[in-house]
Short mmCIF file of C-alpha atoms and ligand atoms in Angstrom, two decimals:
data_model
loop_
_atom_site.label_atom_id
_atom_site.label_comp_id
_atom_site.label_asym_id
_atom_site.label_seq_id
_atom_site.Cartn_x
_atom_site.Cartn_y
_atom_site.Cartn_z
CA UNK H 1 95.39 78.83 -101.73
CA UNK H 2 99.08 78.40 -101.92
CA UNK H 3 100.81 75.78 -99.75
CA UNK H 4 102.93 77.18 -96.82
CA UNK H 5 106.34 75.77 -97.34
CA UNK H 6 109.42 76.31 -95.21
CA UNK H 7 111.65 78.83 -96.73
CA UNK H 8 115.25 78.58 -98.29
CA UNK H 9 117.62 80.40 -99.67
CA UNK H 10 118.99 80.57 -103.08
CA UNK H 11 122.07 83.08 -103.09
CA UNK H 12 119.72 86.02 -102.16
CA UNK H 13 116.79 84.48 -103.66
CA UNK H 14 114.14 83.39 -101.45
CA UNK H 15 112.05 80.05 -102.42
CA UNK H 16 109.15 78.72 -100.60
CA UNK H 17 107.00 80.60 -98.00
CA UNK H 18 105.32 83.24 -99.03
CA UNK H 19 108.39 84.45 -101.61
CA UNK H 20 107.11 85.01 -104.88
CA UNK H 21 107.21 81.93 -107.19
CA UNK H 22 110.67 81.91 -109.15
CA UNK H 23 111.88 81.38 -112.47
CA UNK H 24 115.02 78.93 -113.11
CA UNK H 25 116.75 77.95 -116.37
CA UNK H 26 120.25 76.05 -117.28
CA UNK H 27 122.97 77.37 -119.20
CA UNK H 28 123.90 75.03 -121.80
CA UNK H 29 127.80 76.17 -122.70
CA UNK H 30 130.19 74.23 -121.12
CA UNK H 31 130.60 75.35 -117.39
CA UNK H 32 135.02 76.21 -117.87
CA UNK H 33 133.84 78.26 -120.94
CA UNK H 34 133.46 81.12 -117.92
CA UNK H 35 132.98 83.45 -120.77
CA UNK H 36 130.17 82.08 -122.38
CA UNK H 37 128.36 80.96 -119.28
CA UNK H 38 129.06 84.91 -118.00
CA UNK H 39 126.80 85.57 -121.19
CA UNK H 40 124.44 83.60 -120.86
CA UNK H 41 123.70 84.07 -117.44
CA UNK H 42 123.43 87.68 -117.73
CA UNK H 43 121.23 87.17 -120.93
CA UNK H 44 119.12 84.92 -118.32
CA UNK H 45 118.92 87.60 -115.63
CA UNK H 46 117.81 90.53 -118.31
CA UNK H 47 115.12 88.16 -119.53
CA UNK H 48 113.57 88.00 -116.20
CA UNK H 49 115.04 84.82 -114.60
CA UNK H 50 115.71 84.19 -110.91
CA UNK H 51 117.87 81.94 -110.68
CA UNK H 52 120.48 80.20 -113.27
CA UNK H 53 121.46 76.45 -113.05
CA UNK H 54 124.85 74.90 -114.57
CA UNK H 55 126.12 71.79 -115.31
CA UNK H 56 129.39 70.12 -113.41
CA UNK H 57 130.85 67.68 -114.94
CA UNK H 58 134.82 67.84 -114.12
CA UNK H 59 136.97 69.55 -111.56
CA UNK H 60 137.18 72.90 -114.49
CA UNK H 61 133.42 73.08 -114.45
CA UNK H 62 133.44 73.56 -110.25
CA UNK H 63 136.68 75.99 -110.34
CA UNK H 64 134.97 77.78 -112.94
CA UNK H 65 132.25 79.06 -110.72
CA UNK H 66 134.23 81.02 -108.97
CA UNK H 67 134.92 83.53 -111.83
CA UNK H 68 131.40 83.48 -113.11
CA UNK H 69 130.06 84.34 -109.54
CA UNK H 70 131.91 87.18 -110.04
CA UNK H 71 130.50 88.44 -113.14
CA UNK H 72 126.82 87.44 -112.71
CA UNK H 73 123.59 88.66 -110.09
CA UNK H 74 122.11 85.61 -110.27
CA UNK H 75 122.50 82.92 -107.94
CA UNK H 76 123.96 79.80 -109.29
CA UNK H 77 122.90 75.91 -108.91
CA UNK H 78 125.47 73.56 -109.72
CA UNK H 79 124.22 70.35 -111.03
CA UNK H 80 125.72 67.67 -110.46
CA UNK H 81 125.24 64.32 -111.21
CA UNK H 82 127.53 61.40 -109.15
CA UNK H 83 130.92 62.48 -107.89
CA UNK H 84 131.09 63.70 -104.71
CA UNK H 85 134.34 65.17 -104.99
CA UNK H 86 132.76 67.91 -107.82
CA UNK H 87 130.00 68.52 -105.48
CA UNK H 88 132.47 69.46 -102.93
CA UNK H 89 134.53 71.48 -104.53
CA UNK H 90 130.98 73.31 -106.38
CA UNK H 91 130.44 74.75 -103.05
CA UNK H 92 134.27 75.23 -102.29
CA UNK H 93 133.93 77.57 -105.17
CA UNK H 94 130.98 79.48 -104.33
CA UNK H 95 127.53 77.81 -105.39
CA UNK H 96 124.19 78.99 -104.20
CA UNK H 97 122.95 75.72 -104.02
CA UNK H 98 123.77 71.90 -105.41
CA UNK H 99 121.16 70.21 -107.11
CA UNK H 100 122.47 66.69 -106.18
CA UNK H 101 120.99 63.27 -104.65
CA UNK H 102 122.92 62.10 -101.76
CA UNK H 103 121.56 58.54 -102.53
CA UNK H 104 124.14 58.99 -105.85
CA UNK H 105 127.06 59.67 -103.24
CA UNK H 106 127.61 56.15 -102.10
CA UNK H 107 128.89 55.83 -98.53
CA UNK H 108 127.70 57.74 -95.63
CA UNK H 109 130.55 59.27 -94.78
CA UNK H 110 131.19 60.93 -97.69
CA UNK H 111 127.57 62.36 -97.73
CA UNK H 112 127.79 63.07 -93.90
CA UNK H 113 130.96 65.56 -95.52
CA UNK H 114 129.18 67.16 -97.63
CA UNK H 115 126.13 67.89 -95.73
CA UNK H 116 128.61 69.07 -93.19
CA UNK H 117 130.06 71.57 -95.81
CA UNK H 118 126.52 72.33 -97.17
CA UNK H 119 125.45 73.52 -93.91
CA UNK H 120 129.21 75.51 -92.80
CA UNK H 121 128.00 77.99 -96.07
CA UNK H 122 124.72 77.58 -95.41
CA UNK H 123 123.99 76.02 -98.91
CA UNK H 124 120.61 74.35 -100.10
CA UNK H 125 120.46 71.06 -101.92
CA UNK H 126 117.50 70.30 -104.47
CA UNK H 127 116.80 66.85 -104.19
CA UNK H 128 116.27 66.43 -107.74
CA UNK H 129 114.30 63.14 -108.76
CA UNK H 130 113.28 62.14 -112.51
CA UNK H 131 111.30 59.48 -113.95
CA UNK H 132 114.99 57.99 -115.26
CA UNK H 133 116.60 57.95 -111.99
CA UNK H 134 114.73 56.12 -109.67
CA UNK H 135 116.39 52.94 -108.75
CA UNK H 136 115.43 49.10 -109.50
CA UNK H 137 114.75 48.24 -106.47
CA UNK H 138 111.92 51.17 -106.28
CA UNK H 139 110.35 51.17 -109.33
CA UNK H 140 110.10 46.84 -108.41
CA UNK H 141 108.33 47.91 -105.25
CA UNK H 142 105.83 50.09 -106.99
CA UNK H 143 105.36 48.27 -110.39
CA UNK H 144 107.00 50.73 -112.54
CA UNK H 145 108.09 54.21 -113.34
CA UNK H 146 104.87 56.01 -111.88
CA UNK H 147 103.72 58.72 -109.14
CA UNK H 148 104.47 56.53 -106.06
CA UNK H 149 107.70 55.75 -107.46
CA UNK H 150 109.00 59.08 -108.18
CA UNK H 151 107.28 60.00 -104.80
CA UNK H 152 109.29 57.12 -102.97
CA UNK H 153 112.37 57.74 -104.81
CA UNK H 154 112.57 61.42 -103.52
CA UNK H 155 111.54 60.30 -99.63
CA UNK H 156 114.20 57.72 -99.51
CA UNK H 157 116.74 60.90 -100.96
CA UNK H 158 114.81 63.55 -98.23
CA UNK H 159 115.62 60.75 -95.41
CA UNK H 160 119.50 60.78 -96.41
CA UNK H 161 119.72 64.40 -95.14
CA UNK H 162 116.99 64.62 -92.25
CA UNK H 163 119.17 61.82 -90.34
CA UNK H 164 122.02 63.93 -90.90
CA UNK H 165 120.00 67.07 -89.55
CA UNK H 166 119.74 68.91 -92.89
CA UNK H 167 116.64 70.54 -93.78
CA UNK H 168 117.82 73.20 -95.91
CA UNK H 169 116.12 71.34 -98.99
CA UNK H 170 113.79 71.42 -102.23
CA UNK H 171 112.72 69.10 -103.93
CA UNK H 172 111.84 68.18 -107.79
CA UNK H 173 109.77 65.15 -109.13
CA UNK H 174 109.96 65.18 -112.45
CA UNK H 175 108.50 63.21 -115.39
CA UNK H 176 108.40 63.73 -118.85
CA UNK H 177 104.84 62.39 -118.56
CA UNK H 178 102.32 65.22 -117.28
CA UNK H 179 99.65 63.26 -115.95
CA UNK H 180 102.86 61.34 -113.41
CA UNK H 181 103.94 64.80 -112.62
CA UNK H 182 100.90 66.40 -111.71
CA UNK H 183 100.05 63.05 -109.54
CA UNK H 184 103.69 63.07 -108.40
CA UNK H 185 103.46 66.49 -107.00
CA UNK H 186 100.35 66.18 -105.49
CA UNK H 187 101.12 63.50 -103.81
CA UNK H 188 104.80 64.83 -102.49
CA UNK H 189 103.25 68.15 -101.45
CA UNK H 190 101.11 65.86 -98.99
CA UNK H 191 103.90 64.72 -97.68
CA UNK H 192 106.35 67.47 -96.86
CA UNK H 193 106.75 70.58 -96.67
CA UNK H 194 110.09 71.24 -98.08
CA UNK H 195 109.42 74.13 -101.43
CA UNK H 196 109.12 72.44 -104.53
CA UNK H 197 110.52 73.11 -107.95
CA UNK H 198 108.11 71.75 -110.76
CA UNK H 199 109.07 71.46 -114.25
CA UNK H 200 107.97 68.72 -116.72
CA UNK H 201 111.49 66.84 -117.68
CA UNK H 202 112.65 66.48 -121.12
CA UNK H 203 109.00 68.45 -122.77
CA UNK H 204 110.31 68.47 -125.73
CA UNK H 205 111.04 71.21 -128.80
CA UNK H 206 109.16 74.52 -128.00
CA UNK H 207 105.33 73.85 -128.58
CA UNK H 208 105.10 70.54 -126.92
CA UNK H 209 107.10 71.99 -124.27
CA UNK H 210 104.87 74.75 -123.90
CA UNK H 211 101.70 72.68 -123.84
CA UNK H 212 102.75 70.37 -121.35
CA UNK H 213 104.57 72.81 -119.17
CA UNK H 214 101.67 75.33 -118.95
CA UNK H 215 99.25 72.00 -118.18
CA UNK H 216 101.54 70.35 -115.81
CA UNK H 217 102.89 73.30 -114.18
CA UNK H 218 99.90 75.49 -114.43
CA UNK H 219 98.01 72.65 -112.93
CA UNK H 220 99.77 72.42 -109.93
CA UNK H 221 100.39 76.03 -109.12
CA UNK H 222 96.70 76.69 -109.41
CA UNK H 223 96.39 73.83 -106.77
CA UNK H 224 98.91 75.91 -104.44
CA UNK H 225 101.88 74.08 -104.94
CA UNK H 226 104.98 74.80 -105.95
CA UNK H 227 108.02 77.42 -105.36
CA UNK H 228 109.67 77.74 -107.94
CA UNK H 229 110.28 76.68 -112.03
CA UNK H 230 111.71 75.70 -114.96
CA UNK H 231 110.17 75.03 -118.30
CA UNK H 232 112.15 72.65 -120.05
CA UNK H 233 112.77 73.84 -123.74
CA UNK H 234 114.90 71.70 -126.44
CA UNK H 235 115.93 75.24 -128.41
CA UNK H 236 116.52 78.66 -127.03
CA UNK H 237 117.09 78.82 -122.92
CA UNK H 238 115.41 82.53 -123.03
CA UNK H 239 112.53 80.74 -124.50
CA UNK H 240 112.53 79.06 -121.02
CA UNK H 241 112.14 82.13 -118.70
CA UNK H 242 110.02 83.65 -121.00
CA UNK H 243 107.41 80.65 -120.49
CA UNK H 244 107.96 80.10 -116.99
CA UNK H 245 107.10 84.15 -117.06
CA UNK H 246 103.89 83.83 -119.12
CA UNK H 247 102.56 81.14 -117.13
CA UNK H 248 103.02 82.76 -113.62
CA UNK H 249 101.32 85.68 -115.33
CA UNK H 250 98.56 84.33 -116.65
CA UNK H 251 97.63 82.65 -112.93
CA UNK H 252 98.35 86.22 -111.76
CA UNK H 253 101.47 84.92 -109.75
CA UNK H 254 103.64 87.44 -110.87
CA UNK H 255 102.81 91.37 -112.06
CA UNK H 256 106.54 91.97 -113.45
CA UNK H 257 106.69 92.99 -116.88
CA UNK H 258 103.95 93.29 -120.22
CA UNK H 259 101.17 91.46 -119.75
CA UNK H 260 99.78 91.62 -123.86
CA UNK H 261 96.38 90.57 -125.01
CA UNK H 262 95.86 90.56 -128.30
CA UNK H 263 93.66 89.45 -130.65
CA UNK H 264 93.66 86.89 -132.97
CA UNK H 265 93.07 88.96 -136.25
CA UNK H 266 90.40 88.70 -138.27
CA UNK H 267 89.04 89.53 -141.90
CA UNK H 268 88.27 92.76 -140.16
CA UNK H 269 91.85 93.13 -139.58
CA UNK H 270 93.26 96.10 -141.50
CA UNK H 271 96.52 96.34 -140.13
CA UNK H 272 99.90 94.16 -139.44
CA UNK H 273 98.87 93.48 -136.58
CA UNK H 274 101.15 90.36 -136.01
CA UNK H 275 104.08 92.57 -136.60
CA UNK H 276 102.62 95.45 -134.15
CA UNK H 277 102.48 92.70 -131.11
CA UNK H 278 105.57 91.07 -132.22
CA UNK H 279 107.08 94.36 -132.03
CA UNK H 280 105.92 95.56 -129.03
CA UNK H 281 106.80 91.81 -127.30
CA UNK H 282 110.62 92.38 -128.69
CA UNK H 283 110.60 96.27 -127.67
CA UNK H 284 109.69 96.11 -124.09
CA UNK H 285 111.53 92.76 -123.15
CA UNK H 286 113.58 93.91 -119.97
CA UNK H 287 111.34 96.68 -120.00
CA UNK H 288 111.09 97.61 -116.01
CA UNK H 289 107.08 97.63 -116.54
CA UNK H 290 104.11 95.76 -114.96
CA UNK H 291 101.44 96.63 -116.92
CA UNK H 292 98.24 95.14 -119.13
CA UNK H 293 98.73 95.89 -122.54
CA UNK H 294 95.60 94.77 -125.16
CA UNK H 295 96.24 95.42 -128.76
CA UNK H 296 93.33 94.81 -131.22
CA UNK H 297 93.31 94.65 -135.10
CA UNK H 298 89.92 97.02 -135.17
CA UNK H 299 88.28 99.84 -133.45
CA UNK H 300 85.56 97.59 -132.27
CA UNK H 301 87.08 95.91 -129.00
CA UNK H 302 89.80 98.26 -128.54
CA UNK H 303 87.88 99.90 -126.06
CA UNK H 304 86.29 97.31 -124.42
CA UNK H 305 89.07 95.58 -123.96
CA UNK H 306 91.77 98.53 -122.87
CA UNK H 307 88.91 99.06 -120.02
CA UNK H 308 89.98 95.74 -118.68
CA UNK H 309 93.78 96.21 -119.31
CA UNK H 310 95.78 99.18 -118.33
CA UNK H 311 96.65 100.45 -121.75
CA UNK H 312 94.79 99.41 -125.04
CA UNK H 313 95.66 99.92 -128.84
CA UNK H 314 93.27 99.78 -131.33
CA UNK H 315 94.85 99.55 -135.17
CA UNK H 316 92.82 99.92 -138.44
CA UNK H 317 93.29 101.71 -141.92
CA UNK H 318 97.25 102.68 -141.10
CA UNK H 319 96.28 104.49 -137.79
CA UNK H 320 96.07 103.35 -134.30
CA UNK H 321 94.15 104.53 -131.56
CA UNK H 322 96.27 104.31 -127.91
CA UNK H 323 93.39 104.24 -124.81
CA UNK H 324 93.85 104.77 -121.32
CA UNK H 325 91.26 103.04 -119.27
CA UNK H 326 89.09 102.80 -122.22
CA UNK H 327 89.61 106.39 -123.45
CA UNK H 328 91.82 107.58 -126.03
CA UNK H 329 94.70 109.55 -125.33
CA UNK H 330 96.55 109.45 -128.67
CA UNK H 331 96.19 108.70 -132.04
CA UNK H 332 98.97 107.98 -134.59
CA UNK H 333 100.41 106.54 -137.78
CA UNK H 334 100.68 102.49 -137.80
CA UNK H 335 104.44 102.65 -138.01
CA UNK H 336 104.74 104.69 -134.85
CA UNK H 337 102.13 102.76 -132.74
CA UNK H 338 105.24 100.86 -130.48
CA UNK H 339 107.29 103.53 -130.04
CA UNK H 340 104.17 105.84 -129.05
CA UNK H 341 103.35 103.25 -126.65
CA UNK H 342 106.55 102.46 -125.13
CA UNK H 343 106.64 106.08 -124.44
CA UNK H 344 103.37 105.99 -122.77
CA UNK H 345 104.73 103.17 -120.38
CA UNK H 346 107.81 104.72 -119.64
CA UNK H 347 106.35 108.39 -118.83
CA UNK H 348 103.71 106.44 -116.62
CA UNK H 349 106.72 104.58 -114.82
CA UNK H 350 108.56 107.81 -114.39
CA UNK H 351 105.52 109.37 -112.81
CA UNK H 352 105.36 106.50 -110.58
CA UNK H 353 108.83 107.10 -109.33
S1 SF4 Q 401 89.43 92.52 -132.33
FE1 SF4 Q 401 88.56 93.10 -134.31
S2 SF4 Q 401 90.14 92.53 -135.79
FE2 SF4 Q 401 90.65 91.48 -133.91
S3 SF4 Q 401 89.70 89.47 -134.16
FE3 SF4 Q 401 88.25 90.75 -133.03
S4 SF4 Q 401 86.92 91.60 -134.61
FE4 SF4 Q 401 88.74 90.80 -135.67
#
């Protein structure tokens, strides 16, 4: 069962609670290039992202948000890293929330400011802990980079803004290690209550990154914990969302979009069937659709298997087979299998409407 945590505010997105679990990725141009960070946030949003993060690393970067907050949906995360002063002006400009550790600020004062400002436009901080930022005196106390560490590391930052009356917070406890991220989490969700956001840190080029995200994410959602994601991807930032997507989906956390099963292909196999499923993965991307699609290489488990799905295609000999709860509704040509089904979905939509 998922962990009741108290509920924040992201722009218009709602994390913790019982809001749906939500999908976060970073856009990598530099934040003043308003133009290309406009683009890529909107490429973000159409992929199925909830909520976009940028970096700020100079006084451009902060004004710059107020432009892009005028071309984008999503709400935006400034990250930022030391200087107070950025931070400031961040949510002078209009962020939806800071990712920022107050511990960084140096001087209460100048963190008692900024909470003061978080709270006049009512603006979340993630607290925003990774295994390369926890500080000597910490990682001393607890004989290294590990769980407790990251764990500590993260109370010490949550203690900063409690005394201060701020409780408007997340929280992140990131390692690039799964095994210390899975602990790390478990043992912060026993702790507080604040929503978390779970990512592995720094997962590496796209299949590593998927491995250890789906384990170390995966892991922890199916325990109940966690609000909201990122998958960390070196390469494409759609990549992200679309992972983050596909592993809510497969714990049944989120119904949004094609859900494709598909089979591996066989020497039975008489078809493109790589093609067909790449095709159909391209096609409906965006796609406002929430449906189970299986798409098999032979007539054998096309049935079967569109029983369990909402839609299934079966492909042999240049034909394929389309079933609707396991009974066949069209037949046609290979090359117009997609199209044929991407009609299918978006007639059924219409008739749901
Ligand atoms: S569904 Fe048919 S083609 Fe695909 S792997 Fe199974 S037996 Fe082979």
């Amino acid at each position: 069962m998922r962990k009741k945590t108290r509920k924040i505010y992201v722009g218009d997105v709602a994390v913790g609670g019982d809001s749906p679990i939500s999908v976060q990725s970073m856009t990598t141009a530099k934040t003043s290039d308003v133009d290309s960070v406009v683009e890529q946030i909107n490429a973000l949003e159409k992929a199925g992202c909830d909520i976009a993060r940028s970096a700020i690393n100079s006084i451009e970067d902060a004004e710059a948000i107020r432009e892009i907050k005028k071309r984008v949906n999503l709400p935006l995360v400034a990250d930022i890293q030391f200087d107070y002063k950025l931070a400031l002006a961040a949510v002078e400009n209009g962020c939806d929330c800071l990712r920022y550790n107050p511990g960084n600020i140096g001087g209460s004062d100048k963190v008692k400011l900024l909470v003061e400002k978080c709270k006049e436009k009512n603006i979340p901080i993630r607290i925003g802990v990774n295994s390369g930022s926890i500080s000597r005196e910490i990682v001393d106390k607890f004989g290294g980079v590990n769980a407790d560490s990251l764990v500590a590391s993260a109370l010490e930052e949550v203690k900063i803004l409690e005394d201060l009356d701020f409780r408007d917070i997340k929280i992140s406890v990131k390692s690039s290690d799964v095994n210390t991220m899975i602990d790390a989490y478990r043992k912060l969700s026993e702790k507080v209550d604040y929503p978390l956001h779970l990512g592995v840190t720094e997962a590496g080029p796209l299949y590593q990154a998927l491995v250890k995200s789906s384990i170390g994410i995966g892991s922890l959602l199916k325990d109940g914990i966690g609000d909201t994601i990122r998958v960390s991807i070196t390469g494409d930032i759609l990549e992200e969302v679309k992972a983050g997507k596909a592993i809510l989906k497969a714990l049944n956390l989120r119904t949004d979009g094609l859900d494709i099963v598909s089979c591996p292909t066989c020497s039975r196999t008489t078809v493109d069937l790589p093609k067909i499923v790449k095709e159909v993965e391209e096609k409906t991307n965006g796609l406002d659709v929430s449906s189970k699609v299986a798409i098999m290489g032979c007539p054998v488990n096309g049935p079967g298997e569109s029983k369990e799905a909402d839609y299934g295609i079966s492909a042999a000999n240049g034909m394929g087979f389309l079933f609707k709860n396991g009974k066949t509704i069209k037949k046609v040509k290979e090359e117009e299998i997609v199209d044929t089904l991407i009609e299918v979905l978006q007639e059924s939509k219409n008739n749901e409407n």
